Amino acid sequence: MHIHEYQAKSLFRQFNIQTPEAILINSTKEASKACTELGGEIWVVKAQVHAGGRGKGGGVILCRGVEEVENACNKLLGSNLITPQTDAKGLPISQLLIEGGQNIERELYLGLLVDRQTQKITVLASTEGGMDIEKVAAETPDKIIKFGVDPLGNLTTEDCLSIAEKLNLEGDLAKQFSNALIGLYVIFTTKDVSLIEINPLITTAENKLLALDGKIDFDDNALYRHEDIIKLRDISQEDEKENEASEHQLNYISLDGTIGCMVNGAGLAMATMDLIEHHGGSPANFLDVGGGTTAERVAKAFELIQTEANVKGILVNIFGGIVRCDLIAKGILQAIEKVGLNLPIVVRLEGTNAPAGLKLLDEATFDIHTEADLTQAAIKIVELSKGVST
Ligand code: ADP
Ligand code: MG
């Protein structure tokens, strides 16, 4: 689960990580009061969306004077923000953070994640923080400092001070850094976080170390034990289809291609997507209907795929292990009866009761192409979908 910058910063403050003064608003009429309360003459208006790269997408606007703040609010509120990290549609903006403009001296990067290779919680830090950290990581990886925390020990003040030294932070700034990093580590370990980032972590002309941005991703599997975190969820920032799918225990992820896939088992779904690509197509989604799926779930999955705008063909690939193929065939027919069929569909069934399932589909009045062989099924759907215009 993701949360907004303002929510991450509120957690930061509870764990001794300093942040600039800021006020959250959801209408332009609150802007002038917020500026007065914050004081100063320069403010930054920041769109609250679940994506990074907001600065590059025009979602972080530096304003001189209240009028500029109000113009920025009018421009952002109610619109969608497209950033290098969102899809082409972007994410809706309904909240803005008004923050005092800071006298930035340095922009650092600080984050924590679990490094799968070393199997340790790992601190990532860099002197080259800011909006191009991805470029730094790709082109000059030696500029990223990595420190793996001993799983049997803890992150110590000594460890933090040694990282501070590598970042050229001295005196009080090194101390502030150590406090901030310990705070991040405590949040990471006590809240079941999978990624926590401050980018940029700035030093100011006033010798302060402040988290100017905040990103926290929580492990969904552990959310049940964090009621306080669950409350922070904002479903307006999530994919509607993916949410609807998960309510029906379907594992669904929208993609950019044109061939809708319905498969049981994540591994088989991946293989099916690869095969579609191999034969010149591109998948419109990843969809795992689960091992012990039901006819109802298949019907729901079918509905979800059919309503995706870019889909030009559907490939169903089911291996009947626990589930019986004749039940799947019934589910498909039920779904077509309910939502109609306006796209080419190829169904490949294999395993328990596959012949009975294929027979049901062949005998139905709908135009369903059945295949027993997966390669043939992939070739067929790529060919059929090419004839469909949207
Ligand atoms: P994102 O990472 O989504 O682009 P950030 O919050 O990191 O958003 O803001 C982008 C950039 O805008 C920062 O790297 C910083 O240079 C600048 N910025 C953000 N907030 C402030 C602020 N309060 N004062 C001055 N500059 C800011
Ligand atoms: Mg940032």
CSV table of C-alpha atoms and ligand atoms in Angstrom, one decimal:
chain,number,residue,atom,x,y,z
A,1,MET,CA,0.0,0.0,0.0
A,2,HIS,CA,1.2,3.5,-0.8
A,3,ILE,CA,0.5,6.7,1.1
A,4,HIS,CA,0.7,10.4,0.3
A,5,GLU,CA,3.7,12.6,1.0
A,6,TYR,CA,1.8,14.5,3.7
A,7,GLN,CA,1.0,11.3,5.5
A,8,ALA,CA,4.6,10.1,5.2
A,9,LYS,CA,5.8,13.4,6.7
A,10,SER,CA,3.4,13.1,9.6
A,11,LEU,CA,4.9,9.7,10.4
A,12,PHE,CA,8.3,11.2,10.0
A,13,ARG,CA,7.6,13.8,12.6
A,14,GLN,CA,6.4,11.2,15.1
A,15,PHE,CA,9.8,9.5,14.8
A,16,ASN,CA,12.1,12.6,15.1
A,17,ILE,CA,12.6,13.2,11.4
A,18,GLN,CA,12.3,17.0,10.8
A,19,THR,CA,10.1,18.3,8.0
A,20,PRO,CA,9.3,21.8,6.8
A,21,GLU,CA,6.1,23.4,8.1
A,22,ALA,CA,3.2,22.7,5.8
A,23,ILE,CA,-0.6,22.8,5.6
A,24,LEU,CA,-2.8,20.4,3.7
A,25,ILE,CA,-5.7,22.0,1.8
A,26,ASN,CA,-8.4,20.7,-0.6
A,27,SER,CA,-9.8,24.0,-2.0
A,28,THR,CA,-8.2,27.2,-3.3
A,29,LYS,CA,-10.2,29.3,-0.8
A,30,GLU,CA,-8.0,27.8,2.0
A,31,ALA,CA,-4.8,28.8,0.3
A,32,SER,CA,-4.4,32.4,1.5
A,33,LYS,CA,-5.0,31.5,5.2
A,34,ALA,CA,-2.5,28.7,4.9
A,35,CYS,CA,0.1,31.1,3.5
A,36,THR,CA,-0.5,33.5,6.4
A,37,GLU,CA,-0.2,30.8,8.9
A,38,LEU,CA,3.0,29.5,7.4
A,39,GLY,CA,4.5,33.0,7.1
A,40,GLY,CA,7.3,33.9,4.7
A,41,GLU,CA,7.0,35.1,1.1
A,42,ILE,CA,7.8,31.9,-0.9
A,43,TRP,CA,5.6,28.8,-0.8
A,44,VAL,CA,5.6,25.5,-2.7
A,45,VAL,CA,2.3,24.0,-3.8
A,46,LYS,CA,2.6,20.2,-4.0
A,47,ALA,CA,0.1,17.9,-5.6
A,48,GLN,CA,-0.7,14.9,-3.4
A,49,VAL,CA,-0.8,11.8,-5.6
A,50,HIS,CA,0.6,8.3,-5.2
A,51,ALA,CA,3.5,8.8,-7.6
A,52,GLY,CA,6.9,10.2,-7.7
A,53,GLY,CA,8.3,12.5,-10.4
A,54,ARG,CA,5.7,15.2,-9.5
A,55,GLY,CA,8.2,18.0,-10.0
A,56,LYS,CA,8.8,16.8,-13.5
A,57,GLY,CA,5.1,16.5,-14.2
A,58,GLY,CA,4.3,20.1,-13.0
A,59,GLY,CA,2.9,19.0,-9.7
A,60,VAL,CA,5.4,20.9,-7.5
A,61,ILE,CA,5.0,24.7,-8.1
A,62,LEU,CA,7.3,27.3,-6.5
A,63,CYS,CA,5.2,30.4,-5.9
A,64,ARG,CA,6.1,34.0,-4.9
A,65,GLY,CA,3.1,35.6,-3.3
A,66,VAL,CA,-0.4,34.5,-2.4
A,67,GLU,CA,-1.8,35.2,-5.9
A,68,GLU,CA,0.7,32.7,-7.5
A,69,VAL,CA,-0.2,30.2,-4.8
A,70,GLU,CA,-3.9,30.6,-5.6
A,71,ASN,CA,-3.3,30.3,-9.4
A,72,ALA,CA,-1.3,27.1,-8.7
A,73,CYS,CA,-4.1,25.6,-6.6
A,74,ASN,CA,-6.7,26.4,-9.3
A,75,LYS,CA,-4.5,24.8,-11.9
A,76,LEU,CA,-3.9,21.6,-10.0
A,77,LEU,CA,-7.0,20.9,-8.0
A,78,GLY,CA,-9.5,18.7,-9.8
A,79,SER,CA,-7.0,17.9,-12.6
A,80,ASN,CA,-5.0,14.7,-13.2
A,81,LEU,CA,-1.2,14.8,-12.7
A,82,ILE,CA,0.8,12.8,-15.3
A,83,THR,CA,4.4,12.1,-14.2
A,84,PRO,CA,7.1,9.8,-15.5
A,85,GLN,CA,5.8,7.3,-12.9
A,86,THR,CA,2.1,7.3,-13.8
A,87,ASP,CA,0.3,6.0,-16.8
A,88,ALA,CA,-1.0,8.3,-19.6
A,89,LYS,CA,-4.1,9.1,-17.7
A,90,GLY,CA,-2.3,10.3,-14.6
A,91,LEU,CA,-3.7,10.4,-11.0
A,92,PRO,CA,-6.5,12.7,-9.7
A,93,ILE,CA,-5.4,15.6,-7.5
A,94,SER,CA,-7.8,16.5,-4.7
A,95,GLN,CA,-5.4,17.6,-2.0
A,96,LEU,CA,-2.5,20.0,-2.0
A,97,LEU,CA,0.3,20.5,0.5
A,98,ILE,CA,1.3,24.1,0.9
A,99,GLU,CA,4.8,24.3,2.2
A,100,GLY,CA,7.2,27.1,3.1
A,101,GLY,CA,9.9,27.5,0.4
A,102,GLN,CA,13.2,26.3,1.8
A,103,ASN,CA,16.7,27.7,1.4
A,104,ILE,CA,18.1,24.6,0.0
A,105,GLU,CA,21.9,24.1,0.2
A,106,ARG,CA,22.2,20.4,-0.6
A,107,GLU,CA,19.8,17.7,-1.8
A,108,LEU,CA,20.7,14.3,-0.5
A,109,TYR,CA,18.9,10.9,-0.9
A,110,LEU,CA,18.2,8.5,1.9
A,111,GLY,CA,16.2,5.3,1.8
A,112,LEU,CA,15.7,1.9,3.3
A,113,LEU,CA,14.7,-1.4,1.6
A,114,VAL,CA,15.2,-5.1,1.9
A,115,ASP,CA,18.1,-6.1,-0.4
A,116,ARG,CA,17.1,-9.5,-1.7
A,117,GLN,CA,20.6,-10.4,-2.6
A,118,THR,CA,22.2,-9.8,0.8
A,119,GLN,CA,18.8,-10.5,2.6
A,120,LYS,CA,19.4,-7.5,4.8
A,121,ILE,CA,17.6,-4.3,5.5
A,122,THR,CA,19.8,-1.9,3.6
A,123,VAL,CA,20.4,1.8,3.9
A,124,LEU,CA,20.8,3.6,0.5
A,125,ALA,CA,22.2,7.1,0.6
A,126,SER,CA,23.6,9.6,-1.9
A,127,THR,CA,25.0,13.1,-2.1
A,128,GLU,CA,23.2,13.4,-5.4
A,129,GLY,CA,19.6,13.5,-4.2
A,130,GLY,CA,16.7,15.3,-6.0
A,131,MET,CA,14.7,14.7,-9.1
A,132,ASP,CA,17.3,12.7,-11.0
A,133,ILE,CA,18.2,10.0,-8.5
A,134,GLU,CA,17.1,7.2,-11.0
A,135,LYS,CA,19.6,8.6,-13.5
A,136,VAL,CA,22.4,8.6,-10.8
A,137,ALA,CA,21.6,5.0,-9.9
A,138,ALA,CA,21.7,3.9,-13.5
A,139,GLU,CA,24.7,5.9,-14.8
A,140,THR,CA,26.9,6.4,-11.7
A,141,PRO,CA,26.0,3.6,-9.2
A,142,ASP,CA,29.2,4.3,-7.3
A,143,LYS,CA,27.5,7.5,-6.1
A,144,ILE,CA,25.0,5.4,-4.1
A,145,ILE,CA,26.2,4.4,-0.6
A,146,LYS,CA,24.9,1.0,0.5
A,147,PHE,CA,24.9,-0.2,4.1
A,148,GLY,CA,23.4,-3.6,5.1
A,149,VAL,CA,22.1,-3.8,8.7
A,150,ASP,CA,23.1,-6.9,10.5
A,151,PRO,CA,19.9,-8.9,10.9
A,152,LEU,CA,21.0,-10.1,14.4
A,153,GLY,CA,21.9,-6.6,15.5
A,154,ASN,CA,20.4,-3.2,15.0
A,155,LEU,CA,21.2,0.0,13.2
A,156,THR,CA,23.5,1.9,15.6
A,157,THR,CA,24.3,5.6,16.0
A,158,GLU,CA,27.9,4.7,15.0
A,159,ASP,CA,26.6,3.2,11.7
A,160,CYS,CA,24.6,6.3,11.1
A,161,LEU,CA,27.4,8.7,11.8
A,162,SER,CA,29.7,6.7,9.5
A,163,ILE,CA,27.1,7.1,6.7
A,164,ALA,CA,26.8,10.8,7.6
A,165,GLU,CA,30.6,11.2,7.1
A,166,LYS,CA,30.4,9.6,3.7
A,167,LEU,CA,27.7,12.2,2.8
A,168,ASN,CA,30.1,14.9,4.0
A,169,LEU,CA,27.8,15.9,6.9
A,170,GLU,CA,29.6,17.3,9.9
A,171,GLY,CA,28.8,18.5,13.4
A,172,ASP,CA,25.2,19.1,14.2
A,173,LEU,CA,24.1,18.1,10.7
A,174,ALA,CA,25.6,14.7,11.2
A,175,LYS,CA,23.7,14.4,14.5
A,176,GLN,CA,20.5,15.4,12.9
A,177,PHE,CA,21.1,12.8,10.1
A,178,SER,CA,21.8,10.1,12.6
A,179,ASN,CA,18.5,10.8,14.4
A,180,ALA,CA,16.6,10.9,11.1
A,181,LEU,CA,18.1,7.6,9.9
A,182,ILE,CA,17.3,5.9,13.2
A,183,GLY,CA,13.7,7.2,13.0
A,184,LEU,CA,13.4,5.8,9.4
A,185,TYR,CA,14.8,2.5,10.6
A,186,VAL,CA,12.2,2.3,13.4
A,187,ILE,CA,9.4,3.1,11.1
A,188,PHE,CA,10.7,0.5,8.6
A,189,THR,CA,10.9,-2.3,11.2
A,190,THR,CA,7.8,-1.5,13.3
A,191,LYS,CA,5.3,-0.7,10.5
A,192,ASP,CA,6.2,-3.6,8.1
A,193,VAL,CA,7.5,-1.2,5.4
A,194,SER,CA,8.9,-2.5,2.1
A,195,LEU,CA,10.4,0.8,1.0
A,196,ILE,CA,10.9,4.1,2.7
A,197,GLU,CA,12.5,7.1,1.0
A,198,ILE,CA,13.4,10.7,1.6
A,199,ASN,CA,14.3,12.4,-1.7
A,200,PRO,CA,15.5,15.0,-1.2
A,201,LEU,CA,16.7,15.1,2.3
A,202,ILE,CA,18.0,18.7,2.3
A,203,THR,CA,20.4,20.8,4.3
A,204,THR,CA,19.3,24.4,4.6
A,205,ALA,CA,21.2,27.7,4.9
A,206,GLU,CA,20.0,27.6,8.6
A,207,ASN,CA,22.0,24.4,9.1
A,208,LYS,CA,18.9,22.2,9.3
A,209,LEU,CA,18.4,18.8,7.9
A,210,LEU,CA,14.8,18.4,6.6
A,211,ALA,CA,12.8,15.7,4.8
A,212,LEU,CA,11.4,17.6,1.8
A,213,ASP,CA,9.6,14.7,0.3
A,214,GLY,CA,8.5,11.3,1.7
A,215,LYS,CA,7.6,8.0,0.2
A,216,ILE,CA,6.5,4.9,2.1
A,217,ASP,CA,5.3,1.6,0.7
A,218,PHE,CA,3.8,-0.9,3.2
A,219,ASP,CA,3.8,-4.7,2.9
A,220,ASP,CA,0.1,-5.5,2.1
A,221,ASN,CA,0.4,-8.9,3.7
A,222,ALA,CA,1.2,-7.3,7.0
A,223,LEU,CA,-1.4,-4.6,6.9
A,224,TYR,CA,-3.8,-6.6,9.1
A,225,ARG,CA,-1.7,-5.7,12.1
A,226,HIS,CA,-1.5,-2.0,11.4
A,227,GLU,CA,-4.9,-0.4,11.8
A,228,ASP,CA,-3.4,3.1,11.9
A,229,ILE,CA,-1.8,2.5,8.5
A,230,ILE,CA,-4.9,1.0,6.9
A,231,LYS,CA,-6.8,4.3,7.8
A,232,LEU,CA,-4.3,6.2,5.5
A,233,ARG,CA,-5.5,4.3,2.4
A,234,ASP,CA,-6.8,6.6,-0.4
A,235,ILE,CA,-8.6,4.5,-3.0
A,236,SER,CA,-9.0,7.4,-5.4
A,237,GLN,CA,-5.3,6.8,-6.2
A,238,GLU,CA,-5.7,3.1,-6.9
A,239,ASP,CA,-6.7,1.3,-10.1
A,240,GLU,CA,-10.4,0.7,-10.0
A,241,LYS,CA,-10.2,-2.5,-12.0
A,242,GLU,CA,-7.4,-3.9,-9.8
A,243,ASN,CA,-9.5,-3.2,-6.7
A,244,GLU,CA,-12.7,-4.7,-8.1
A,245,ALA,CA,-10.6,-7.8,-9.1
A,246,SER,CA,-9.1,-8.2,-5.7
A,247,GLU,CA,-12.6,-8.1,-4.1
A,248,HIS,CA,-13.3,-11.2,-6.1
A,249,GLN,CA,-9.9,-12.8,-5.2
A,250,LEU,CA,-8.6,-12.2,-8.7
A,251,ASN,CA,-5.1,-11.1,-9.2
A,252,TYR,CA,-5.3,-8.5,-11.9
A,253,ILE,CA,-2.9,-5.9,-13.2
A,254,SER,CA,-3.7,-3.7,-16.2
A,255,LEU,CA,-1.1,-3.4,-18.9
A,256,ASP,CA,-0.8,-1.4,-22.2
A,257,GLY,CA,-1.2,-4.2,-24.8
A,258,THR,CA,-4.3,-5.4,-26.7
A,259,ILE,CA,-4.8,-9.1,-25.8
A,260,GLY,CA,-6.7,-9.7,-22.6
A,261,CYS,CA,-5.5,-12.8,-20.8
A,262,MET,CA,-7.4,-15.0,-18.4
A,263,VAL,CA,-5.2,-17.7,-16.9
A,264,ASN,CA,-5.1,-19.8,-13.7
A,265,GLY,CA,-1.8,-19.7,-11.8
A,266,ALA,CA,0.7,-16.8,-11.8
A,267,GLY,CA,3.4,-18.9,-13.5
A,268,LEU,CA,1.1,-20.0,-16.3
A,269,ALA,CA,-0.1,-16.4,-16.7
A,270,MET,CA,3.5,-15.2,-17.1
A,271,ALA,CA,4.3,-18.0,-19.6
A,272,THR,CA,1.1,-17.1,-21.6
A,273,MET,CA,2.1,-13.4,-21.7
A,274,ASP,CA,5.6,-14.4,-22.9
A,275,LEU,CA,4.1,-16.5,-25.7
A,276,ILE,CA,1.7,-13.7,-26.8
A,277,GLU,CA,4.8,-11.4,-27.1
A,278,HIS,CA,6.8,-14.1,-28.8
A,279,HIS,CA,4.1,-14.4,-31.5
A,280,GLY,CA,3.9,-10.7,-32.2
A,281,GLY,CA,1.1,-9.6,-29.8
A,282,SER,CA,1.1,-7.8,-26.5
A,283,PRO,CA,-0.9,-8.6,-23.3
A,284,ALA,CA,-3.5,-6.1,-22.0
A,285,ASN,CA,-3.3,-7.5,-18.5
A,286,PHE,CA,-2.0,-10.0,-16.1
A,287,LEU,CA,-4.8,-12.0,-14.7
A,288,ASP,CA,-4.5,-15.0,-12.4
A,289,VAL,CA,-8.0,-16.4,-11.6
A,290,GLY,CA,-6.4,-18.7,-9.0
A,291,GLY,CA,-5.9,-22.5,-8.7
A,292,GLY,CA,-9.3,-23.5,-7.3
A,293,THR,CA,-11.3,-20.9,-9.2
A,294,THR,CA,-15.1,-21.0,-9.7
A,295,ALA,CA,-17.4,-20.4,-12.6
A,296,GLU,CA,-18.5,-17.1,-10.9
A,297,ARG,CA,-15.0,-15.9,-10.6
A,298,VAL,CA,-14.3,-16.7,-14.3
A,299,ALA,CA,-17.4,-14.8,-15.2
A,300,LYS,CA,-16.2,-11.7,-13.2
A,301,ALA,CA,-12.8,-12.0,-14.8
A,302,PHE,CA,-14.3,-12.1,-18.2
A,303,GLU,CA,-16.3,-9.0,-17.5
A,304,LEU,CA,-13.3,-7.1,-16.3
A,305,ILE,CA,-11.3,-7.9,-19.4
A,306,GLN,CA,-14.1,-7.1,-21.8
A,307,THR,CA,-14.5,-3.6,-20.4
A,308,GLU,CA,-10.8,-2.7,-20.8
A,309,ALA,CA,-10.8,-0.1,-23.6
A,310,ASN,CA,-7.6,-1.3,-25.4
A,311,VAL,CA,-8.5,-5.0,-25.6
A,312,LYS,CA,-8.9,-6.4,-29.1
A,313,GLY,CA,-9.0,-10.1,-28.3
A,314,ILE,CA,-9.2,-12.5,-25.4
A,315,LEU,CA,-7.0,-15.5,-24.7
A,316,VAL,CA,-8.2,-17.9,-22.0
A,317,ASN,CA,-5.6,-20.4,-20.9
A,318,ILE,CA,-6.8,-22.8,-18.2
A,319,PHE,CA,-5.0,-25.8,-16.8
A,320,GLY,CA,-7.6,-28.0,-15.0
A,321,GLY,CA,-5.7,-29.4,-12.0
A,322,ILE,CA,-7.9,-28.7,-9.0
A,323,VAL,CA,-10.5,-27.0,-11.1
A,324,ARG,CA,-12.5,-28.8,-13.8
A,325,CYS,CA,-12.4,-27.5,-17.3
A,326,ASP,CA,-16.1,-28.1,-17.9
A,327,LEU,CA,-16.9,-25.8,-15.0
A,328,ILE,CA,-14.6,-23.1,-16.5
A,329,ALA,CA,-16.4,-23.5,-19.9
A,330,LYS,CA,-19.7,-23.0,-18.1
A,331,GLY,CA,-18.3,-19.9,-16.4
A,332,ILE,CA,-17.2,-18.5,-19.8
A,333,LEU,CA,-20.6,-19.1,-21.3
A,334,GLN,CA,-22.4,-17.6,-18.4
A,335,ALA,CA,-20.2,-14.5,-18.7
A,336,ILE,CA,-20.8,-14.2,-22.4
A,337,GLU,CA,-24.5,-14.5,-21.8
A,338,LYS,CA,-24.3,-11.7,-19.3
A,339,VAL,CA,-22.0,-9.2,-20.8
A,340,GLY,CA,-22.1,-10.2,-24.5
A,341,LEU,CA,-19.2,-11.0,-26.8
A,342,ASN,CA,-17.9,-8.3,-29.1
A,343,LEU,CA,-14.3,-9.5,-29.4
A,344,PRO,CA,-12.5,-12.5,-30.8
A,345,ILE,CA,-11.9,-15.1,-28.2
A,346,VAL,CA,-9.6,-18.2,-28.1
A,347,VAL,CA,-9.9,-20.7,-25.3
A,348,ARG,CA,-7.3,-23.3,-24.5
A,349,LEU,CA,-8.3,-25.9,-22.0
A,350,GLU,CA,-6.0,-28.6,-20.8
A,351,GLY,CA,-6.3,-31.1,-17.9
A,352,THR,CA,-9.2,-32.4,-15.9
A,353,ASN,CA,-12.3,-32.7,-18.1
A,354,ALA,CA,-10.7,-30.7,-20.9
A,355,PRO,CA,-12.5,-32.6,-23.7
A,356,ALA,CA,-15.9,-32.0,-22.0
A,357,GLY,CA,-15.1,-28.3,-21.6
A,358,LEU,CA,-14.0,-27.8,-25.2
A,359,LYS,CA,-17.1,-29.6,-26.4
A,360,LEU,CA,-19.4,-27.3,-24.4
A,361,LEU,CA,-17.7,-24.3,-26.0
A,362,ASP,CA,-17.7,-25.7,-29.5
A,363,GLU,CA,-21.5,-26.5,-29.2
A,364,ALA,CA,-22.4,-23.1,-28.0
A,365,THR,CA,-23.9,-20.6,-30.4
A,366,PHE,CA,-21.2,-18.0,-29.7
A,367,ASP,CA,-18.1,-17.6,-31.9
A,368,ILE,CA,-15.5,-19.2,-29.7
A,369,HIS,CA,-12.3,-20.6,-31.0
A,370,THR,CA,-11.1,-23.5,-29.0
A,371,GLU,CA,-7.6,-24.9,-29.0
A,372,ALA,CA,-5.9,-27.8,-27.1
A,373,ASP,CA,-2.4,-26.5,-27.9
A,374,LEU,CA,-1.1,-23.3,-26.2
A,375,THR,CA,1.2,-22.2,-29.0
A,376,GLN,CA,-1.6,-22.6,-31.6
A,377,ALA,CA,-3.9,-20.6,-29.2
A,378,ALA,CA,-1.4,-17.8,-28.9
A,379,ILE,CA,-0.8,-17.6,-32.7
A,380,LYS,CA,-4.6,-17.6,-33.3
A,381,ILE,CA,-5.5,-14.8,-30.9
A,382,VAL,CA,-2.6,-12.6,-32.2
A,383,GLU,CA,-3.9,-13.1,-35.8
A,384,LEU,CA,-7.6,-12.5,-34.9
A,385,SER,CA,-6.9,-9.4,-32.8
A,386,LYS,CA,-5.0,-7.8,-35.7
A,387,GLY,CA,-8.3,-7.6,-37.6
A,388,VAL,CA,-10.1,-5.7,-34.9
A,389,SER,CA,-10.1,-1.9,-34.9
A,390,THR,CA,-10.9,0.2,-31.8
B,1,ADP,P1,8.8,14.7,-6.6
B,1,ADP,O1,9.9,13.8,-6.1
B,1,ADP,O2,7.6,13.9,-6.7
B,1,ADP,O3,9.2,15.4,-7.9
B,1,ADP,P2,9.5,16.5,-4.4
B,1,ADP,O4,8.7,16.8,-3.2
B,1,ADP,O5,10.8,15.8,-4.2
B,1,ADP,O6,8.6,15.8,-5.5
B,1,ADP,O7,9.8,17.9,-5.1
B,1,ADP,C1,10.6,18.1,-6.3
B,1,ADP,C2,11.7,19.1,-6.1
B,1,ADP,O8,11.0,20.4,-5.8
B,1,ADP,C3,12.6,18.9,-4.9
B,1,ADP,O9,13.7,18.1,-5.4
B,1,ADP,C4,13.0,20.3,-4.5
B,1,ADP,O10,14.1,20.7,-5.4
B,1,ADP,C5,11.8,21.1,-4.9
B,1,ADP,N1,11.0,21.4,-3.6
B,1,ADP,C6,10.1,20.6,-3.1
B,1,ADP,N2,9.6,21.1,-2.0
B,1,ADP,C7,10.2,22.3,-1.8
B,1,ADP,C8,10.2,23.3,-0.7
B,1,ADP,N3,9.3,23.2,0.3
B,1,ADP,N4,11.0,24.3,-0.9
B,1,ADP,C9,11.8,24.4,-1.9
B,1,ADP,N5,11.9,23.5,-2.9
B,1,ADP,C10,11.1,22.5,-2.8
B,2,MG,MG,11.0,13.6,-4.4
